[in-house]
PDB file of N, CA and C in Angstrom:
ATOM      1  N   MET A   1     102.185 -25.410  53.674  1.00 50.00           N
ATOM      2  CA  MET A   1     102.202 -24.141  52.991  1.00 50.00           C
ATOM      3  C   MET A   1     103.627 -23.865  52.522  1.00 50.00           C
ATOM      4  N   GLN A   2     103.775 -23.556  51.280  1.00 52.00           N
ATOM      5  CA  GLN A   2     105.092 -23.330  50.704  1.00 52.00           C
ATOM      6  C   GLN A   2     105.394 -21.836  50.680  1.00 52.00           C
ATOM      7  N   ARG A   3     106.569 -21.490  51.189  1.00 54.00           N
ATOM      8  CA  ARG A   3     106.983 -20.091  51.195  1.00 54.00           C
ATOM      9  C   ARG A   3     107.877 -19.823  50.006  1.00 54.00           C
ATOM     10  N   SER A   4     107.688 -18.680  49.432  1.00 52.00           N
ATOM     11  CA  SER A   4     108.512 -18.282  48.305  1.00 52.00           C
ATOM     12  C   SER A   4     109.849 -17.772  48.830  1.00 52.00           C
ATOM     13  N   SER A   5     110.913 -18.189  48.177  1.00 50.00           N
ATOM     14  CA  SER A   5     112.233 -17.724  48.598  1.00 50.00           C
ATOM     15  C   SER A   5     112.608 -16.419  47.906  1.00 50.00           C
ATOM     16  N   ALA A   6     111.743 -15.954  47.030  1.00 51.00           N
ATOM     17  CA  ALA A   6     112.027 -14.708  46.309  1.00 51.00           C
ATOM     18  C   ALA A   6     111.901 -13.517  47.248  1.00 51.00           C
ATOM     19  N   VAL A   7     112.748 -12.562  47.068  1.00 48.00           N
ATOM     20  CA  VAL A   7     112.687 -11.334  47.851  1.00 48.00           C
ATOM     21  C   VAL A   7     111.515 -10.509  47.337  1.00 48.00           C
ATOM     22  N   PRO A   8     110.636 -10.044  48.247  1.00 49.00           N
ATOM     23  CA  PRO A   8     109.484  -9.273  47.789  1.00 49.00           C
ATOM     24  C   PRO A   8     109.918  -7.974  47.124  1.00 49.00           C
ATOM     25  N   SER A   9     109.149  -7.583  46.137  1.00 50.00           N
ATOM     26  CA  SER A   9     109.445  -6.348  45.417  1.00 50.00           C
ATOM     27  C   SER A   9     108.807  -5.180  46.147  1.00 50.00           C
ATOM     28  N   PHE A  10     109.631  -4.270  46.611  1.00 47.00           N
ATOM     29  CA  PHE A  10     109.112  -3.100  47.298  1.00 47.00           C
ATOM     30  C   PHE A  10     109.076  -1.891  46.380  1.00 47.00           C
ATOM     31  N   ASP A  11     109.321  -2.101  45.078  1.00 48.00           N
ATOM     32  CA  ASP A  11     109.275  -0.998  44.124  1.00 48.00           C
ATOM     33  C   ASP A  11     107.908  -0.328  44.117  1.00 48.00           C
ATOM     34  N   LYS A  12     106.861  -1.127  44.296  1.00 48.00           N
ATOM     35  CA  LYS A  12     105.509  -0.584  44.287  1.00 48.00           C
ATOM     36  C   LYS A  12     105.220   0.217  45.547  1.00 48.00           C
ATOM     37  N   LEU A  13     106.036   0.023  46.584  1.00 46.00           N
ATOM     38  CA  LEU A  13     105.775   0.652  47.866  1.00 46.00           C
ATOM     39  C   LEU A  13     106.542   1.951  48.064  1.00 46.00           C
ATOM     40  N   VAL A  14     107.081   2.489  46.994  1.00 45.00           N
ATOM     41  CA  VAL A  14     107.807   3.749  47.112  1.00 45.00           C
ATOM     42  C   VAL A  14     106.833   4.813  47.585  1.00 45.00           C
ATOM     43  N   VAL A  15     107.199   5.481  48.626  1.00 45.00           N
ATOM     44  CA  VAL A  15     106.334   6.478  49.235  1.00 45.00           C
ATOM     45  C   VAL A  15     106.656   7.837  48.643  1.00 45.00           C
ATOM     46  N   GLU A  16     105.608   8.544  48.288  1.00 43.00           N
ATOM     47  CA  GLU A  16     105.776   9.832  47.631  1.00 43.00           C
ATOM     48  C   GLU A  16     106.328  10.888  48.569  1.00 43.00           C
ATOM     49  N   LYS A  17     106.121  10.713  49.846  1.00 46.00           N
ATOM     50  CA  LYS A  17     106.469  11.750  50.806  1.00 46.00           C
ATOM     51  C   LYS A  17     107.091  11.106  52.029  1.00 46.00           C
ATOM     52  N   ASP A  18     108.058  11.765  52.622  1.00 45.00           N
ATOM     53  CA  ASP A  18     108.669  11.266  53.848  1.00 45.00           C
ATOM     54  C   ASP A  18     107.682  11.417  54.989  1.00 45.00           C
ATOM     55  N   PRO A  19     107.762  10.530  55.996  1.00 46.00           N
ATOM     56  CA  PRO A  19     106.860  10.671  57.135  1.00 46.00           C
ATOM     57  C   PRO A  19     107.196  11.928  57.928  1.00 46.00           C
ATOM     58  N   PRO A  20     106.192  12.546  58.531  1.00 47.00           N
ATOM     59  CA  PRO A  20     106.448  13.752  59.317  1.00 47.00           C
ATOM     60  C   PRO A  20     107.362  13.451  60.498  1.00 47.00           C
ATOM     61  N   ASP A  21     108.190  14.407  60.859  1.00 47.00           N
ATOM     62  CA  ASP A  21     109.056  14.252  62.026  1.00 47.00           C
ATOM     63  C   ASP A  21     108.222  14.378  63.285  1.00 47.00           C
ATOM     64  N   SER A  22     108.647  13.679  64.343  1.00 45.00           N
ATOM     65  CA  SER A  22     107.959  13.857  65.616  1.00 45.00           C
ATOM     66  C   SER A  22     108.436  15.161  66.233  1.00 45.00           C
ATOM     67  N   ARG A  23     107.555  15.805  66.937  1.00 45.00           N
ATOM     68  CA  ARG A  23     107.884  17.100  67.536  1.00 45.00           C
ATOM     69  C   ARG A  23     107.752  16.988  69.049  1.00 45.00           C
ATOM     70  N   VAL A  24     108.781  16.516  69.686  1.00 43.00           N
ATOM     71  CA  VAL A  24     108.731  16.253  71.116  1.00 43.00           C
ATOM     72  C   VAL A  24     108.562  17.533  71.919  1.00 43.00           C
ATOM     73  N   SER A  25     109.236  18.601  71.550  1.00 46.00           N
ATOM     74  CA  SER A  25     109.191  19.824  72.345  1.00 46.00           C
ATOM     75  C   SER A  25     108.103  20.798  71.891  1.00 46.00           C
ATOM     76  N   ALA A  26     107.277  20.407  70.953  1.00 46.00           N
ATOM     77  CA  ALA A  26     106.236  21.298  70.443  1.00 46.00           C
ATOM     78  C   ALA A  26     105.074  21.375  71.424  1.00 46.00           C
ATOM     79  N   PRO A  27     104.275  22.442  71.341  1.00 47.00           N
ATOM     80  CA  PRO A  27     103.064  22.512  72.164  1.00 47.00           C
ATOM     81  C   PRO A  27     102.131  21.341  71.854  1.00 47.00           C
ATOM     82  N   PHE A  28     101.242  21.046  72.790  1.00 48.00           N
ATOM     83  CA  PHE A  28     100.391  19.861  72.670  1.00 48.00           C
ATOM     84  C   PHE A  28      99.574  19.861  71.388  1.00 48.00           C
ATOM     85  N   LYS A  29      99.050  21.010  70.969  1.00 54.00           N
ATOM     86  CA  LYS A  29      98.233  21.078  69.755  1.00 54.00           C
ATOM     87  C   LYS A  29      99.039  20.649  68.531  1.00 54.00           C
ATOM     88  N   GLU A  30     100.279  21.113  68.439  1.00 52.00           N
ATOM     89  CA  GLU A  30     101.127  20.738  67.310  1.00 52.00           C
ATOM     90  C   GLU A  30     101.500  19.266  67.370  1.00 52.00           C
ATOM     91  N   VAL A  31     101.732  18.758  68.574  1.00 53.00           N
ATOM     92  CA  VAL A  31     102.055  17.339  68.728  1.00 53.00           C
ATOM     93  C   VAL A  31     100.884  16.498  68.252  1.00 53.00           C
ATOM     94  N   THR A  32      99.662  16.922  68.586  1.00 59.00           N
ATOM     95  CA  THR A  32      98.478  16.181  68.163  1.00 59.00           C
ATOM     96  C   THR A  32      98.355  16.160  66.647  1.00 59.00           C
ATOM     97  N   SER A  33      98.574  17.288  65.982  1.00 65.00           N
ATOM     98  CA  SER A  33      98.461  17.306  64.525  1.00 65.00           C
ATOM     99  C   SER A  33      99.574  16.492  63.882  1.00 65.00           C
ATOM    100  N   ALA A  34     100.775  16.530  64.450  1.00 64.00           N
ATOM    101  CA  ALA A  34     101.870  15.701  63.931  1.00 64.00           C
ATOM    102  C   ALA A  34     101.543  14.234  64.139  1.00 64.00           C
ATOM    103  N   THR A  35     100.940  13.922  65.268  1.00 70.00           N
ATOM    104  CA  THR A  35     100.555  12.549  65.561  1.00 70.00           C
ATOM    105  C   THR A  35      99.549  12.056  64.533  1.00 70.00           C
ATOM    106  N   GLN A  36      98.581  12.871  64.205  1.00 81.00           N
ATOM    107  CA  GLN A  36      97.574  12.479  63.216  1.00 81.00           C
ATOM    108  C   GLN A  36      98.209  12.284  61.849  1.00 81.00           C
ATOM    109  N   ALA A  37      99.128  13.154  61.482  1.00 83.00           N
ATOM    110  CA  ALA A  37      99.819  13.021  60.197  1.00 83.00           C
ATOM    111  C   ALA A  37     100.650  11.744  60.158  1.00 83.00           C
ATOM    112  N   ASP A  38     101.323  11.435  61.270  1.00 79.00           N
ATOM    113  CA  ASP A  38     102.103  10.195  61.356  1.00 79.00           C
ATOM    114  C   ASP A  38     101.196   8.985  61.189  1.00 79.00           C
ATOM    115  N   GLU A  39     100.086   8.995  61.907  1.00 83.00           N
ATOM    116  CA  GLU A  39      99.175   7.855  61.858  1.00 83.00           C
ATOM    117  C   GLU A  39      98.569   7.686  60.468  1.00 83.00           C
ATOM    118  N   ASP A  40      98.179   8.786  59.840  1.00 87.00           N
ATOM    119  CA  ASP A  40      97.625   8.715  58.485  1.00 87.00           C
ATOM    120  C   ASP A  40      98.639   8.129  57.512  1.00 87.00           C
ATOM    121  N   TRP A  41      99.886   8.592  57.617  1.00 88.00           N
ATOM    122  CA  TRP A  41     100.940   8.095  56.729  1.00 88.00           C
ATOM    123  C   TRP A  41     101.159   6.600  56.937  1.00 88.00           C
ATOM    124  N   GLU A  42     101.223   6.178  58.204  1.00 86.00           N
ATOM    125  CA  GLU A  42     101.447   4.762  58.494  1.00 86.00           C
ATOM    126  C   GLU A  42     100.298   3.891  58.001  1.00 86.00           C
ATOM    127  N   LEU A  43      99.068   4.353  58.209  1.00 88.00           N
ATOM    128  CA  LEU A  43      97.919   3.560  57.776  1.00 88.00           C
ATOM    129  C   LEU A  43      97.867   3.429  56.256  1.00 88.00           C
ATOM    130  N   LYS A  44      98.185   4.508  55.548  1.00 91.00           N
ATOM    131  CA  LYS A  44      98.215   4.436  54.080  1.00 91.00           C
ATOM    132  C   LYS A  44      99.300   3.477  53.614  1.00 91.00           C
ATOM    133  N   PHE A  45     100.457   3.558  54.249  1.00 89.00           N
ATOM    134  CA  PHE A  45     101.558   2.664  53.889  1.00 89.00           C
ATOM    135  C   PHE A  45     101.178   1.215  54.185  1.00 89.00           C
ATOM    136  N   TYR A  46     100.561   0.977  55.341  1.00 90.00           N
ATOM    137  CA  TYR A  46     100.145  -0.375  55.719  1.00 90.00           C
ATOM    138  C   TYR A  46      99.104  -0.921  54.743  1.00 90.00           C
ATOM    139  N   GLU A  47      98.171  -0.084  54.314  1.00 93.00           N
ATOM    140  CA  GLU A  47      97.177  -0.529  53.331  1.00 93.00           C
ATOM    141  C   GLU A  47      97.851  -0.954  52.033  1.00 93.00           C
ATOM    142  N   ARG A  48      98.868  -0.208  51.625  1.00 94.00           N
ATOM    143  CA  ARG A  48      99.595  -0.576  50.405  1.00 94.00           C
ATOM    144  C   ARG A  48     100.327  -1.899  50.590  1.00 94.00           C
ATOM    145  N   VAL A  49     100.899  -2.110  51.755  1.00 93.00           N
ATOM    146  CA  VAL A  49     101.593  -3.373  52.044  1.00 93.00           C
ATOM    147  C   VAL A  49     100.594  -4.523  52.026  1.00 93.00           C
ATOM    148  N   LYS A  50      99.435  -4.326  52.662  1.00 93.00           N
ATOM    149  CA  LYS A  50      98.425  -5.392  52.716  1.00 93.00           C
ATOM    150  C   LYS A  50      97.925  -5.777  51.329  1.00 93.00           C
ATOM    151  N   GLN A  51      97.810  -4.804  50.428  1.00 95.00           N
ATOM    152  CA  GLN A  51      97.264  -5.060  49.101  1.00 95.00           C
ATOM    153  C   GLN A  51      98.276  -5.651  48.130  1.00 95.00           C
ATOM    154  N   ASP A  52      99.559  -5.582  48.454  1.00 95.00           N
ATOM    155  CA  ASP A  52     100.605  -6.053  47.542  1.00 95.00           C
ATOM    156  C   ASP A  52     100.750  -7.571  47.651  1.00 95.00           C
ATOM    157  N   PRO A  53     100.431  -8.312  46.587  1.00 95.00           N
ATOM    158  CA  PRO A  53     100.533  -9.770  46.649  1.00 95.00           C
ATOM    159  C   PRO A  53     101.979 -10.267  46.739  1.00 95.00           C
ATOM    160  N   ALA A  54     102.946  -9.421  46.426  1.00 95.00           N
ATOM    161  CA  ALA A  54     104.351  -9.833  46.487  1.00 95.00           C
ATOM    162  C   ALA A  54     104.907  -9.812  47.912  1.00 95.00           C
ATOM    163  N   VAL A  55     104.198  -9.175  48.839  1.00 94.00           N
ATOM    164  CA  VAL A  55     104.664  -9.097  50.225  1.00 94.00           C
ATOM    165  C   VAL A  55     104.173 -10.335  50.974  1.00 94.00           C
ATOM    166  N   PRO A  56     105.084 -11.088  51.580  1.00 95.00           N
ATOM    167  CA  PRO A  56     104.686 -12.291  52.326  1.00 95.00           C
ATOM    168  C   PRO A  56     103.771 -11.948  53.503  1.00 95.00           C
ATOM    169  N   SER A  57     102.927 -12.893  53.869  1.00 94.00           N
ATOM    170  CA  SER A  57     101.946 -12.646  54.927  1.00 94.00           C
ATOM    171  C   SER A  57     102.606 -12.317  56.262  1.00 94.00           C
ATOM    172  N   TYR A  58     103.762 -12.901  56.542  1.00 94.00           N
ATOM    173  CA  TYR A  58     104.405 -12.600  57.822  1.00 94.00           C
ATOM    174  C   TYR A  58     104.908 -11.154  57.867  1.00 94.00           C
ATOM    175  N   PHE A  59     105.277 -10.573  56.724  1.00 93.00           N
ATOM    176  CA  PHE A  59     105.628  -9.150  56.692  1.00 93.00           C
ATOM    177  C   PHE A  59     104.381  -8.297  56.909  1.00 93.00           C
ATOM    178  N   LYS A  60     103.276  -8.707  56.318  1.00 93.00           N
ATOM    179  CA  LYS A  60     102.028  -7.958  56.491  1.00 93.00           C
ATOM    180  C   LYS A  60     101.619  -7.947  57.957  1.00 93.00           C
ATOM    181  N   THR A  61     101.747  -9.108  58.616  1.00 94.00           N
ATOM    182  CA  THR A  61     101.421  -9.202  60.038  1.00 94.00           C
ATOM    183  C   THR A  61     102.346  -8.317  60.862  1.00 94.00           C
ATOM    184  N   THR A  62     103.628  -8.359  60.551  1.00 93.00           N
ATOM    185  CA  THR A  62     104.606  -7.540  61.270  1.00 93.00           C
ATOM    186  C   THR A  62     104.306  -6.056  61.101  1.00 93.00           C
ATOM    187  N   PHE A  63     103.997  -5.622  59.893  1.00 90.00           N
ATOM    188  CA  PHE A  63     103.649  -4.216  59.662  1.00 90.00           C
ATOM    189  C   PHE A  63     102.420  -3.830  60.480  1.00 90.00           C
ATOM    190  N   GLY A  64     101.414  -4.707  60.519  1.00 91.00           N
ATOM    191  CA  GLY A  64     100.208  -4.424  61.293  1.00 91.00           C
ATOM    192  C   GLY A  64     100.508  -4.238  62.770  1.00 91.00           C
ATOM    193  N   ILE A  65     101.368  -5.093  63.312  1.00 93.00           N
ATOM    194  CA  ILE A  65     101.752  -4.992  64.721  1.00 93.00           C
ATOM    195  C   ILE A  65     102.503  -3.688  64.977  1.00 93.00           C
ATOM    196  N   LEU A  66     103.419  -3.347  64.080  1.00 91.00           N
ATOM    197  CA  LEU A  66     104.186  -2.104  64.245  1.00 91.00           C
ATOM    198  C   LEU A  66     103.289  -0.870  64.197  1.00 91.00           C
ATOM    199  N   VAL A  67     102.331  -0.857  63.284  1.00 89.00           N
ATOM    200  CA  VAL A  67     101.416   0.282  63.180  1.00 89.00           C
ATOM    201  C   VAL A  67     100.597   0.415  64.463  1.00 89.00           C
ATOM    202  N   ALA A  68     100.090  -0.705  64.981  1.00 90.00           N
ATOM    203  CA  ALA A  68      99.299  -0.672  66.213  1.00 90.00           C
ATOM    204  C   ALA A  68     100.153  -0.219  67.399  1.00 90.00           C
ATOM    205  N   ASN A  69     101.370  -0.725  67.497  1.00 92.00           N
ATOM    206  CA  ASN A  69     102.256  -0.319  68.593  1.00 92.00           C
ATOM    207  C   ASN A  69     102.600   1.159  68.512  1.00 92.00           C
ATOM    208  N   ASN A  70     102.870   1.654  67.321  1.00 89.00           N
ATOM    209  CA  ASN A  70     103.173   3.077  67.165  1.00 89.00           C
ATOM    210  C   ASN A  70     101.991   3.937  67.582  1.00 89.00           C
ATOM    211  N   ARG A  71     100.782   3.506  67.215  1.00 87.00           N
ATOM    212  CA  ARG A  71      99.583   4.262  67.591  1.00 87.00           C
ATOM    213  C   ARG A  71      99.448   4.299  69.118  1.00 87.00           C
ATOM    214  N   ASP A  72      99.669   3.153  69.771  1.00 90.00           N
ATOM    215  CA  ASP A  72      99.581   3.093  71.232  1.00 90.00           C
ATOM    216  C   ASP A  72     100.648   3.964  71.896  1.00 90.00           C
ATOM    217  N   LEU A  73     101.861   3.917  71.367  1.00 91.00           N
ATOM    218  CA  LEU A  73     102.942   4.728  71.935  1.00 91.00           C
ATOM    219  C   LEU A  73     102.687   6.219  71.753  1.00 91.00           C
ATOM    220  N   ARG A  74     102.138   6.612  70.612  1.00 86.00           N
ATOM    221  CA  ARG A  74     101.819   8.025  70.400  1.00 86.00           C
ATOM    222  C   ARG A  74     100.722   8.478  71.354  1.00 86.00           C
ATOM    223  N   ALA A  75      99.736   7.622  71.587  1.00 88.00           N
ATOM    224  CA  ALA A  75      98.663   7.971  72.522  1.00 88.00           C
ATOM    225  C   ALA A  75      99.227   8.126  73.933  1.00 88.00           C
ATOM    226  N   GLU A  76     100.121   7.240  74.318  1.00 90.00           N
ATOM    227  CA  GLU A  76     100.745   7.328  75.641  1.00 90.00           C
ATOM    228  C   GLU A  76     101.601   8.590  75.754  1.00 90.00           C
ATOM    229  N   ARG A  77     102.356   8.902  74.707  1.00 87.00           N
ATOM    230  CA  ARG A  77     103.186  10.110  74.707  1.00 87.00           C
ATOM    231  C   ARG A  77     102.306  11.356  74.835  1.00 87.00           C
ATOM    232  N   ALA A  78     101.205  11.388  74.099  1.00 85.00           N
ATOM    233  CA  ALA A  78     100.302  12.539  74.169  1.00 85.00           C
ATOM    234  C   ALA A  78      99.697  12.670  75.565  1.00 85.00           C
ATOM    235  N   PHE A  79      99.313  11.542  76.166  1.00 90.00           N
ATOM    236  CA  PHE A  79      98.756  11.563  77.518  1.00 90.00           C
ATOM    237  C   PHE A  79      99.783  12.113  78.508  1.00 90.00           C
ATOM    238  N   LEU A  80     101.010  11.589  78.445  1.00 91.00           N
ATOM    239  CA  LEU A  80     102.049  12.043  79.369  1.00 91.00           C
ATOM    240  C   LEU A  80     102.394  13.512  79.135  1.00 91.00           C
ATOM    241  N   HIS A  81     102.462  13.910  77.884  1.00 88.00           N
ATOM    242  CA  HIS A  81     102.770  15.308  77.558  1.00 88.00           C
ATOM    243  C   HIS A  81     101.692  16.219  78.132  1.00 88.00           C
ATOM    244  N   ASN A  82     100.439  15.845  77.964  1.00 89.00           N
ATOM    245  CA  ASN A  82      99.322  16.629  78.473  1.00 89.00           C
ATOM    246  C   ASN A  82      99.335  16.645  80.000  1.00 89.00           C
ATOM    247  N   HIS A  83      99.559  15.499  80.607  1.00 88.00           N
ATOM    248  CA  HIS A  83      99.542  15.376  82.065  1.00 88.00           C
ATOM    249  C   HIS A  83     100.694  16.162  82.707  1.00 88.00           C
ATOM    250  N   LEU A  84     101.872  16.071  82.137  1.00 88.00           N
ATOM    251  CA  LEU A  84     103.041  16.731  82.721  1.00 88.00           C
ATOM    252  C   LEU A  84     103.031  18.240  82.493  1.00 88.00           C
ATOM    253  N   ASN A  85     102.341  18.702  81.477  1.00 82.00           N
ATOM    254  CA  ASN A  85     102.298  20.140  81.197  1.00 82.00           C
ATOM    255  C   ASN A  85     101.185  20.862  81.940  1.00 82.00           C
ATOM    256  N   ARG A  86     100.391  20.157  82.714  1.00 71.00           N
ATOM    257  CA  ARG A  86      99.317  20.796  83.484  1.00 71.00           C
ATOM    258  C   ARG A  86      99.865  21.600  84.652  1.00 71.00           C
ATOM    259  N   LYS A  87     101.008  21.204  85.159  1.00 56.00           N
ATOM    260  CA  LYS A  87     101.550  21.820  86.380  1.00 56.00           C
ATOM    261  C   LYS A  87     102.089  23.191  86.128  1.00 56.00           C
TER     262      LYS A  87
END
C-alpha cells in the first residue's frame, strides 16, 4: 500500500463554531447538556473527517479513537460528579 506524502487539506474541515467549553463547576444538569453538545460537535467533526478522501486512513482511525476516549472520559466525569455530589 502506497502512502501519499502530501499533507492532507484541512480547508474543508473548517468548523463553523468553536466546541463548547467544559463546565467542571456547573451543576450536574448543565454538565450533562454541555457533555451532549461536546459529543455532538465531535461526532459531526469526525463524520466530516471520515468522509474527506484527502485525510489519510491513519488520521481517520486516530480521530475515531479520540472521539471514543473523550466520550468514555465524559461519562466517567459525569458519574463521579453525580456520585460525589450526593453527600
